[in-house]
PDB file of C-alpha atoms in Angstrom:
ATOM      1  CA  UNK A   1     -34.509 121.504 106.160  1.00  0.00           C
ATOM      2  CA  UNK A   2     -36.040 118.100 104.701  1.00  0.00           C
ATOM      3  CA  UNK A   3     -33.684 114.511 105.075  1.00  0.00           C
ATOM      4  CA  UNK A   4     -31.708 114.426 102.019  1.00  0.00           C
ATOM      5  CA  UNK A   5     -29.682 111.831 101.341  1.00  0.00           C
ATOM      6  CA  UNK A   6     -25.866 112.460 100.392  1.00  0.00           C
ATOM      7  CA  UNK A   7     -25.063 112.201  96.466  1.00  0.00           C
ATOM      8  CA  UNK A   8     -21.562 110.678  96.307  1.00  0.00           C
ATOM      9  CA  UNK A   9     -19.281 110.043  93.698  1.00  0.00           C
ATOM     10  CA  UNK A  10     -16.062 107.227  94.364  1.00  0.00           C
ATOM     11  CA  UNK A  11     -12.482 107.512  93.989  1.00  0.00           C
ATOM     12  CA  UNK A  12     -10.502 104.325  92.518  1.00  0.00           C
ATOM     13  CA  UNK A  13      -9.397 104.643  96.454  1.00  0.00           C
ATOM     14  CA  UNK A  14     -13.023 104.011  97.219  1.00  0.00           C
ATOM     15  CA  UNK A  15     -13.076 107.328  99.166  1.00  0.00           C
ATOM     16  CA  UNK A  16     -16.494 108.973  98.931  1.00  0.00           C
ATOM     17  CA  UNK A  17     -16.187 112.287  97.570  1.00  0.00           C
ATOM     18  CA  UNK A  18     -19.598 114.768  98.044  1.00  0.00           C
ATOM     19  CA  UNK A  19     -21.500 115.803  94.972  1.00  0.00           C
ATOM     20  CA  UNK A  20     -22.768 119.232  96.846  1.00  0.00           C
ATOM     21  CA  UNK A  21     -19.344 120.138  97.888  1.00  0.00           C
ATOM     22  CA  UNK A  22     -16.770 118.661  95.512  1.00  0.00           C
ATOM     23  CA  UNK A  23     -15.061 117.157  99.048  1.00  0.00           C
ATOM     24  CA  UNK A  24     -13.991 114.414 100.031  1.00  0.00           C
ATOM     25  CA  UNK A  25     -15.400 112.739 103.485  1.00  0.00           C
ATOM     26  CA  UNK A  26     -12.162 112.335 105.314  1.00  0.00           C
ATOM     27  CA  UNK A  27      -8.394 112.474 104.172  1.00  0.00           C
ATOM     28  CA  UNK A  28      -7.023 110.906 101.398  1.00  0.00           C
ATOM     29  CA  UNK A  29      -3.805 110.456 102.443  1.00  0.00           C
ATOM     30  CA  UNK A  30      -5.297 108.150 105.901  1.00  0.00           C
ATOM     31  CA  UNK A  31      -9.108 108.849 106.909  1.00  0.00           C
ATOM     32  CA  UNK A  32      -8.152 106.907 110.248  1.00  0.00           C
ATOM     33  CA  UNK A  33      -5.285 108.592 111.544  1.00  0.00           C
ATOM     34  CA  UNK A  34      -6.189 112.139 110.449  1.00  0.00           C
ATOM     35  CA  UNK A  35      -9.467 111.255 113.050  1.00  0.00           C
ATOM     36  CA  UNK A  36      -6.865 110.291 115.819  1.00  0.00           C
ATOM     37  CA  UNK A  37      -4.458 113.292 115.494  1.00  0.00           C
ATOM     38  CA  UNK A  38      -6.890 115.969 114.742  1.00  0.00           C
ATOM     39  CA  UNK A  39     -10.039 114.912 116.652  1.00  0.00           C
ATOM     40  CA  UNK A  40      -9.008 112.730 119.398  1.00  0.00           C
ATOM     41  CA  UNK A  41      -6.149 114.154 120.194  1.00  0.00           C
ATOM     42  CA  UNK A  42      -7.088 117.686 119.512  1.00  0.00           C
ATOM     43  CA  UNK A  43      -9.644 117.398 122.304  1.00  0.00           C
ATOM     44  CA  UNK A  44      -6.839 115.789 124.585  1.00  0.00           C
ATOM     45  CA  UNK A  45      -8.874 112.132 124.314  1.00  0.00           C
ATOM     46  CA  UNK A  46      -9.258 109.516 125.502  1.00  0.00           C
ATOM     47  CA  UNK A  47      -7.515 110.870 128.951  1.00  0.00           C
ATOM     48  CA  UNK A  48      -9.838 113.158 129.186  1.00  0.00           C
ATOM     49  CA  UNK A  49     -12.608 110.290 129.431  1.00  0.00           C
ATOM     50  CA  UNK A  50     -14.809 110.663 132.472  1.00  0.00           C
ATOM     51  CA  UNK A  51     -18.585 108.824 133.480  1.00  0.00           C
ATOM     52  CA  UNK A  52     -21.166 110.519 131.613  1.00  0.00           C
ATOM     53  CA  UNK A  53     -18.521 112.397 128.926  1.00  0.00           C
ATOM     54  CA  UNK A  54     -20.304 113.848 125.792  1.00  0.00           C
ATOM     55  CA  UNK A  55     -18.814 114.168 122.589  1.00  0.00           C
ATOM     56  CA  UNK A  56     -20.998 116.607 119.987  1.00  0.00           C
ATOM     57  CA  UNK A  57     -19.878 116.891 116.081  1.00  0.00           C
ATOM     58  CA  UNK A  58     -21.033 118.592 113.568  1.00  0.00           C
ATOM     59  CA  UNK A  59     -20.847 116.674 110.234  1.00  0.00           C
ATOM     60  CA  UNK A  60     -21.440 112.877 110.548  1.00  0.00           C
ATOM     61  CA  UNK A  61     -20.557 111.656 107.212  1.00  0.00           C
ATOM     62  CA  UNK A  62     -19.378 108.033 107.272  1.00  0.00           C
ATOM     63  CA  UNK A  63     -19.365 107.783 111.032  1.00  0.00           C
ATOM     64  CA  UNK A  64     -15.913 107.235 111.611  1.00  0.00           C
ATOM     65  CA  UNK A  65     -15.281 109.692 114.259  1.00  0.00           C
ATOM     66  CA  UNK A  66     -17.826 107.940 116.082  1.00  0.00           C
ATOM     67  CA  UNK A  67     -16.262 104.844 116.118  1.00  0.00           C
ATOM     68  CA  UNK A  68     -12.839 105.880 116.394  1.00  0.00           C
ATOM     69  CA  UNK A  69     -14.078 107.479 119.563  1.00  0.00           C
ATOM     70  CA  UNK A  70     -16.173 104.491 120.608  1.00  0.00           C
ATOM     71  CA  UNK A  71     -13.418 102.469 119.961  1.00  0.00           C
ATOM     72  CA  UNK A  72     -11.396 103.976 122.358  1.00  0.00           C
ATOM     73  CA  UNK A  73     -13.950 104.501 125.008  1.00  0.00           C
ATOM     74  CA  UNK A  74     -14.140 100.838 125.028  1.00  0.00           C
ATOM     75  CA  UNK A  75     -10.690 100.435 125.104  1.00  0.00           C
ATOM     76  CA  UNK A  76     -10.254 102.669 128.146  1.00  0.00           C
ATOM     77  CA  UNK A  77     -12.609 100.185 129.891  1.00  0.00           C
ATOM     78  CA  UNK A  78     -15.051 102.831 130.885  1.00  0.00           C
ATOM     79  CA  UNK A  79     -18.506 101.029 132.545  1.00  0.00           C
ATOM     80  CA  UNK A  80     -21.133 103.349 131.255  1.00  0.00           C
ATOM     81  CA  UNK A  81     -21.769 104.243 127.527  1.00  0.00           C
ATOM     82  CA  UNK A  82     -20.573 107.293 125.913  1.00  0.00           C
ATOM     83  CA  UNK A  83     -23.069 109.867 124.649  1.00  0.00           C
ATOM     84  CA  UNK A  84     -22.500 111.121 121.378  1.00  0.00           C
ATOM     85  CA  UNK A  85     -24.784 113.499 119.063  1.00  0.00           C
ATOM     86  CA  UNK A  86     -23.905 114.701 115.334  1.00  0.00           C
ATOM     87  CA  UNK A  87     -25.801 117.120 113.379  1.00  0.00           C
ATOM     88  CA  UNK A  88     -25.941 116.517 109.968  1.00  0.00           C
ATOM     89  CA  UNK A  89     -27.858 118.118 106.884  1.00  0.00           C
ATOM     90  CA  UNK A  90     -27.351 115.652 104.183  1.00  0.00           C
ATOM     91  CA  UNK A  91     -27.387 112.194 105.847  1.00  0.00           C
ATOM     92  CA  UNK A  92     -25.328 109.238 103.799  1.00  0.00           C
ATOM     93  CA  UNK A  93     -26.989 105.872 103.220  1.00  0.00           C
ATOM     94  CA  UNK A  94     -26.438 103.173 105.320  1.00  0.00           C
ATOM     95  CA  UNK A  95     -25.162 101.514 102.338  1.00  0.00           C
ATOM     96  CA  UNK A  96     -22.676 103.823 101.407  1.00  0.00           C
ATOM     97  CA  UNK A  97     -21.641 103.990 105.080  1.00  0.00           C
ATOM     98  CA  UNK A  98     -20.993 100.484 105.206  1.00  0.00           C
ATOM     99  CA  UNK A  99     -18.896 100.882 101.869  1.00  0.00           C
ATOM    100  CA  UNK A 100     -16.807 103.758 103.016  1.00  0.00           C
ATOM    101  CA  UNK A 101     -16.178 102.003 106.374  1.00  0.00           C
ATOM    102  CA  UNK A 102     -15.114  98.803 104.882  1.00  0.00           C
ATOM    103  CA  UNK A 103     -11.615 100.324 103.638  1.00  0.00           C
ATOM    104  CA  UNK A 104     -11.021 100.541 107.874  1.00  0.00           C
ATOM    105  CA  UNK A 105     -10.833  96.807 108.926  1.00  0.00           C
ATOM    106  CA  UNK A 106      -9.195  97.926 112.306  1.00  0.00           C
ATOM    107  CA  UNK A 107     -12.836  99.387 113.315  1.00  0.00           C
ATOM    108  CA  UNK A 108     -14.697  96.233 111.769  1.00  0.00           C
ATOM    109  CA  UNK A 109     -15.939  95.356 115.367  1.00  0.00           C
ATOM    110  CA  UNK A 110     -17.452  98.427 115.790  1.00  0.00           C
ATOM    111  CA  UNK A 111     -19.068  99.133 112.464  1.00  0.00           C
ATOM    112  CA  UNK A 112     -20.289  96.036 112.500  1.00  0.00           C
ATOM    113  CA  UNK A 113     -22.024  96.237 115.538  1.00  0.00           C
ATOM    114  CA  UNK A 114     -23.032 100.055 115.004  1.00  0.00           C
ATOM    115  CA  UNK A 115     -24.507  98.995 111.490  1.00  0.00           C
ATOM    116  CA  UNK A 116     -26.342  96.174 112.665  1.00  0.00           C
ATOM    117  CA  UNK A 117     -28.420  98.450 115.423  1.00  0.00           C
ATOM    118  CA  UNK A 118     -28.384 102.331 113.570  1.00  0.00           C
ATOM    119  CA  UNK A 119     -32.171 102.874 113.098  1.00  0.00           C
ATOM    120  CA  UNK A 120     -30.853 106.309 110.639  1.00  0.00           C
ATOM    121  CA  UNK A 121     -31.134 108.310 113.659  1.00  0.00           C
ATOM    122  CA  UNK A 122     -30.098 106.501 116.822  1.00  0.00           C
ATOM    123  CA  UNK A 123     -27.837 103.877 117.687  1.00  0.00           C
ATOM    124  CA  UNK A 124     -28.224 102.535 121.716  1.00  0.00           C
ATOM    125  CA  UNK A 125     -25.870 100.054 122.903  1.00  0.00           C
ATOM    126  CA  UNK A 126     -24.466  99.147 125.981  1.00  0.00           C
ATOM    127  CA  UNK A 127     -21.170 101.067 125.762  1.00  0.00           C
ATOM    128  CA  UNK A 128     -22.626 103.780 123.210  1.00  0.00           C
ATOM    129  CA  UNK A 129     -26.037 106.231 123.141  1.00  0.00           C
ATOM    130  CA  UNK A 130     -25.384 107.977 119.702  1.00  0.00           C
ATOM    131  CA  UNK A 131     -28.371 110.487 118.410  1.00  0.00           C
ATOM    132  CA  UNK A 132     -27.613 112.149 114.915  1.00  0.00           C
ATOM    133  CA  UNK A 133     -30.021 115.589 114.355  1.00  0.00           C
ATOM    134  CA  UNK A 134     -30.579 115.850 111.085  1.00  0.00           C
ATOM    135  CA  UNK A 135     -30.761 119.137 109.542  1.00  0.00           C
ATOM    136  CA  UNK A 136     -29.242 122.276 108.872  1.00  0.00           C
ATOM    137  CA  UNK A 137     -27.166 122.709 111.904  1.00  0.00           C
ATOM    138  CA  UNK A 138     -27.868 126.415 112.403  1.00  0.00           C
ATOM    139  CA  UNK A 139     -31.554 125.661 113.080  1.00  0.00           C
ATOM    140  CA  UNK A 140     -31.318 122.442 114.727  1.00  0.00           C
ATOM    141  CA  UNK A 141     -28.319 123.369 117.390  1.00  0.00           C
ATOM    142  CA  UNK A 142     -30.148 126.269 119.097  1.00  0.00           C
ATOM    143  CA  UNK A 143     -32.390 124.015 119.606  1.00  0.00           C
ATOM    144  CA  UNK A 144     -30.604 121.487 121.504  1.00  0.00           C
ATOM    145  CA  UNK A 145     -30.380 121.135 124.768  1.00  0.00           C
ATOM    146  CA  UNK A 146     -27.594 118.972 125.646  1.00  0.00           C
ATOM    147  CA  UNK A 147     -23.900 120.518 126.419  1.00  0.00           C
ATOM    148  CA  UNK A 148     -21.011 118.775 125.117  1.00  0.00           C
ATOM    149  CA  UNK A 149     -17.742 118.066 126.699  1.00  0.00           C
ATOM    150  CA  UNK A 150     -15.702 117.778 123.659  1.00  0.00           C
ATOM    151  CA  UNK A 151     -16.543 119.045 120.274  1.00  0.00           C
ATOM    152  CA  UNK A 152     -15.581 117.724 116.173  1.00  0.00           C
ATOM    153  CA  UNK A 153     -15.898 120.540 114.117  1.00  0.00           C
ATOM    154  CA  UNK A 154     -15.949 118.569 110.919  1.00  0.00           C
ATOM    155  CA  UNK A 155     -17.880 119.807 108.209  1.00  0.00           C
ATOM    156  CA  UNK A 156     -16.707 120.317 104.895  1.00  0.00           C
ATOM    157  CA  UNK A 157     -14.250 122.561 103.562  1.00  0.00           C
ATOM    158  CA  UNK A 158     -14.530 126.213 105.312  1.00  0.00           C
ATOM    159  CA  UNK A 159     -14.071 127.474 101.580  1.00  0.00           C
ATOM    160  CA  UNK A 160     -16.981 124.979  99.800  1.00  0.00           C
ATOM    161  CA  UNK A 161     -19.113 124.883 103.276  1.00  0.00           C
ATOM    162  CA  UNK A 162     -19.232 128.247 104.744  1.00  0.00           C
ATOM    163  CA  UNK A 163     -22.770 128.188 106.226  1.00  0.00           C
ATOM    164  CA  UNK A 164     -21.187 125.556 108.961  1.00  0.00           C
ATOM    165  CA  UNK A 165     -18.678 127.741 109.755  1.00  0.00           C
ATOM    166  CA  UNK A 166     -20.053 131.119 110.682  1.00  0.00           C
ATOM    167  CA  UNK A 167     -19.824 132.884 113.673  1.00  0.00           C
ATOM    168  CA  UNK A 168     -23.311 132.626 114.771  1.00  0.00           C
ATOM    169  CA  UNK A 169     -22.952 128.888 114.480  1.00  0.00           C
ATOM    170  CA  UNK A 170     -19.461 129.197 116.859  1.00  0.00           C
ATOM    171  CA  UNK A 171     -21.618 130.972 119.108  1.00  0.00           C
ATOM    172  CA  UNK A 172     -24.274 128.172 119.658  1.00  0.00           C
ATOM    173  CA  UNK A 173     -21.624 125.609 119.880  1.00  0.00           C
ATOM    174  CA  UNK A 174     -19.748 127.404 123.030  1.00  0.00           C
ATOM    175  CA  UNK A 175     -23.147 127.849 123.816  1.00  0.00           C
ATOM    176  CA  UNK A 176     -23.597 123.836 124.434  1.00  0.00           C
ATOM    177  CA  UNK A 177     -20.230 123.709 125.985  1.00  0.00           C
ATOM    178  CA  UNK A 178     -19.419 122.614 129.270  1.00  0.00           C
ATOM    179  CA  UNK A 179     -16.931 124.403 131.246  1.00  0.00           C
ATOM    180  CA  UNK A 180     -13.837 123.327 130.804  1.00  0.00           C
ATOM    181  CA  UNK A 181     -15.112 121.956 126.980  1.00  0.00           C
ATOM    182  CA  UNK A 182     -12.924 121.794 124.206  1.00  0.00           C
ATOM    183  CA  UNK A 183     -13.680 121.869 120.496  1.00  0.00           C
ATOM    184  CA  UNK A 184     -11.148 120.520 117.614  1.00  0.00           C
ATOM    185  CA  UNK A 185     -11.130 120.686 113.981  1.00  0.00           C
ATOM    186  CA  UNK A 186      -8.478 120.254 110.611  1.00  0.00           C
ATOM    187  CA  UNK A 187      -9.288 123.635 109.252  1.00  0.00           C
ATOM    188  CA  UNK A 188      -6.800 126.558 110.515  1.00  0.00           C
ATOM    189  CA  UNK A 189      -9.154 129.197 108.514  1.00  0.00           C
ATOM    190  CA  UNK A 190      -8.698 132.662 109.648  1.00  0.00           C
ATOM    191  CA  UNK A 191     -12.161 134.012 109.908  1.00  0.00           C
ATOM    192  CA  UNK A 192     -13.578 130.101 111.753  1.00  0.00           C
ATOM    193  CA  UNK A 193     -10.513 130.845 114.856  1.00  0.00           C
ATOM    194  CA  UNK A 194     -11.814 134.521 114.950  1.00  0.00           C
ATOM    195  CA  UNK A 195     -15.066 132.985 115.220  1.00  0.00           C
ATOM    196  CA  UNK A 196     -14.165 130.513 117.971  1.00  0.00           C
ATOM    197  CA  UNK A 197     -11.989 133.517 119.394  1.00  0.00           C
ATOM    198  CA  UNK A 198     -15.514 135.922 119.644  1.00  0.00           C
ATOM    199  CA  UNK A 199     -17.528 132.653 120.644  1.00  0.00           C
ATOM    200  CA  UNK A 200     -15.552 133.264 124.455  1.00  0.00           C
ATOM    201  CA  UNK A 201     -12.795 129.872 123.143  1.00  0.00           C
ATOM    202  CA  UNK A 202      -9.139 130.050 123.934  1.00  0.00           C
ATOM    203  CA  UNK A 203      -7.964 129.376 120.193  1.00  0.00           C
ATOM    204  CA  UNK A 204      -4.683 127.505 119.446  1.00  0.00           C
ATOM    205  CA  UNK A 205      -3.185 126.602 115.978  1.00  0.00           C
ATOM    206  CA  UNK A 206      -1.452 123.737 116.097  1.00  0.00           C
ATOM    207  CA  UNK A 207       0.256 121.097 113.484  1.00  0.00           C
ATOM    208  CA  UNK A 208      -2.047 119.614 111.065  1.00  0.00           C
ATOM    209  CA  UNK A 209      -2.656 116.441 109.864  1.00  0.00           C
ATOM    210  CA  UNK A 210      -0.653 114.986 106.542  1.00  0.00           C
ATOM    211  CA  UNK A 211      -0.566 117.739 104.102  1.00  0.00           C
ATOM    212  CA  UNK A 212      -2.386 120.316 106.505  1.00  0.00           C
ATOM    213  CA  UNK A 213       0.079 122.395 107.844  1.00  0.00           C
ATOM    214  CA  UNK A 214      -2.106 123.837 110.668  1.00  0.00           C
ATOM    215  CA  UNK A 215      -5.408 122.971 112.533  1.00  0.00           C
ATOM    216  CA  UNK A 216      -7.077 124.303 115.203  1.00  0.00           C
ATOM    217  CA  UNK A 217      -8.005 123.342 119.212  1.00  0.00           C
ATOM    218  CA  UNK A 218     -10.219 125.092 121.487  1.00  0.00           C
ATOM    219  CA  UNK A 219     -10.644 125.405 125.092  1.00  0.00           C
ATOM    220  CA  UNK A 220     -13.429 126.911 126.919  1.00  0.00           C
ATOM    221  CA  UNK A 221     -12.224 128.204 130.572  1.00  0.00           C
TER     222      UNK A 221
END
């Protein structure tokens, strides 16, 4: 699939909604602290931080699962840089990233510093070696050869984004998970837990974030 560049439209919250799927980026309620409860702590981090961990996600968006987990990788006062690779169809704009980012002053030192080095596709630092993939997932993750310690399953909506959801694509990513791997996401759809469930993932439903009444974790034994 060719780079195309997300089409957003703003809410008066300045919360970028997509054009393509009529859904917002993160939560409206707190795009921050949905990250920590579903992502971080659905994948049992940052105690699960080790030398060398790898975090894979598919769905960049704004970047702020990256730096909420590069915030806290930092904080845990690890000495080598965590490794982490998104795959993403429609990359955003720098621009836009840096306006979607800005209504999270807590991760200002890390935006800041991510922003000033992202060449669109890679961002190497001394605490951080990020590589997004762009393209359409389903292509592009077969093709990967890395294997990911801890997954973010965050694409859009299960209902508006179905092609990220599949079970073939559930298949690759168990397929680039370590032993012992886990994968996290908001959505607590039926048929994307089946699809973990086939993929060879021990599936949990567990309390979602705000309004979400359920999400899902995943452990590979």
């Amino acid at each position: 699939m060719a780079d195309q560049r997300a089409k957003l439209t703003w809410t008066e919250d300045q919360i970028p909604v997509s054009d393509r799927f009529d859904d917002p980026y993160y939560s409206l309620q707190n795009g921050l602290e949905e990250t920590r409860h579903v992502f971080l702590a659905g994948n049992d981090l940052p105690a699960r931080f080790t030398l060398g961990f790898h975090i894979a996600e598919l769905g960049f968006g704004t970047g702020l699962n990256l730096l909420t987990a590069w915030s806290e990788w930092e904080a845990s006062g690890q000495k080598r840089p965590l490794r982490f690779t998104s795959f993403e169809a429609f990359p955003m704009a720098a621009e836009d990233m840096q306006r979607a980012l800005e209504s999270f002053p807590e991760l200002h030192p890390w935006s800041s510093r991510f922003l000033a080095h992202w060449t669109g596709r890679t961002c190497t630092l001394e605490s951080l070696q990020f590589e997004v993939v762009i393209g359409d997932a389903r292509v592009t993750l077969p093709n990967w050869e890395g294997m990911a310690d801890a997954w973010f399953l965050d694409g859009f909506s299960p209902a508006k984004n179905p092609e990220l959801w599949g079970a073939d694509l559930m298949q690759e990513v168990a397929n680039h998970t370590a032993t012992g791997g886990t994968a996290a996401t908001y959505t607590a759809a039926g048929f994307v837990r089946r699809g973990l469930e086939g993929a060879g993932f021990n599936v949990t439903r567990t309390p979602g974030y705000g309004r979400k009444r359920h999400m899902t974790r995943a452990h590979k034994a």
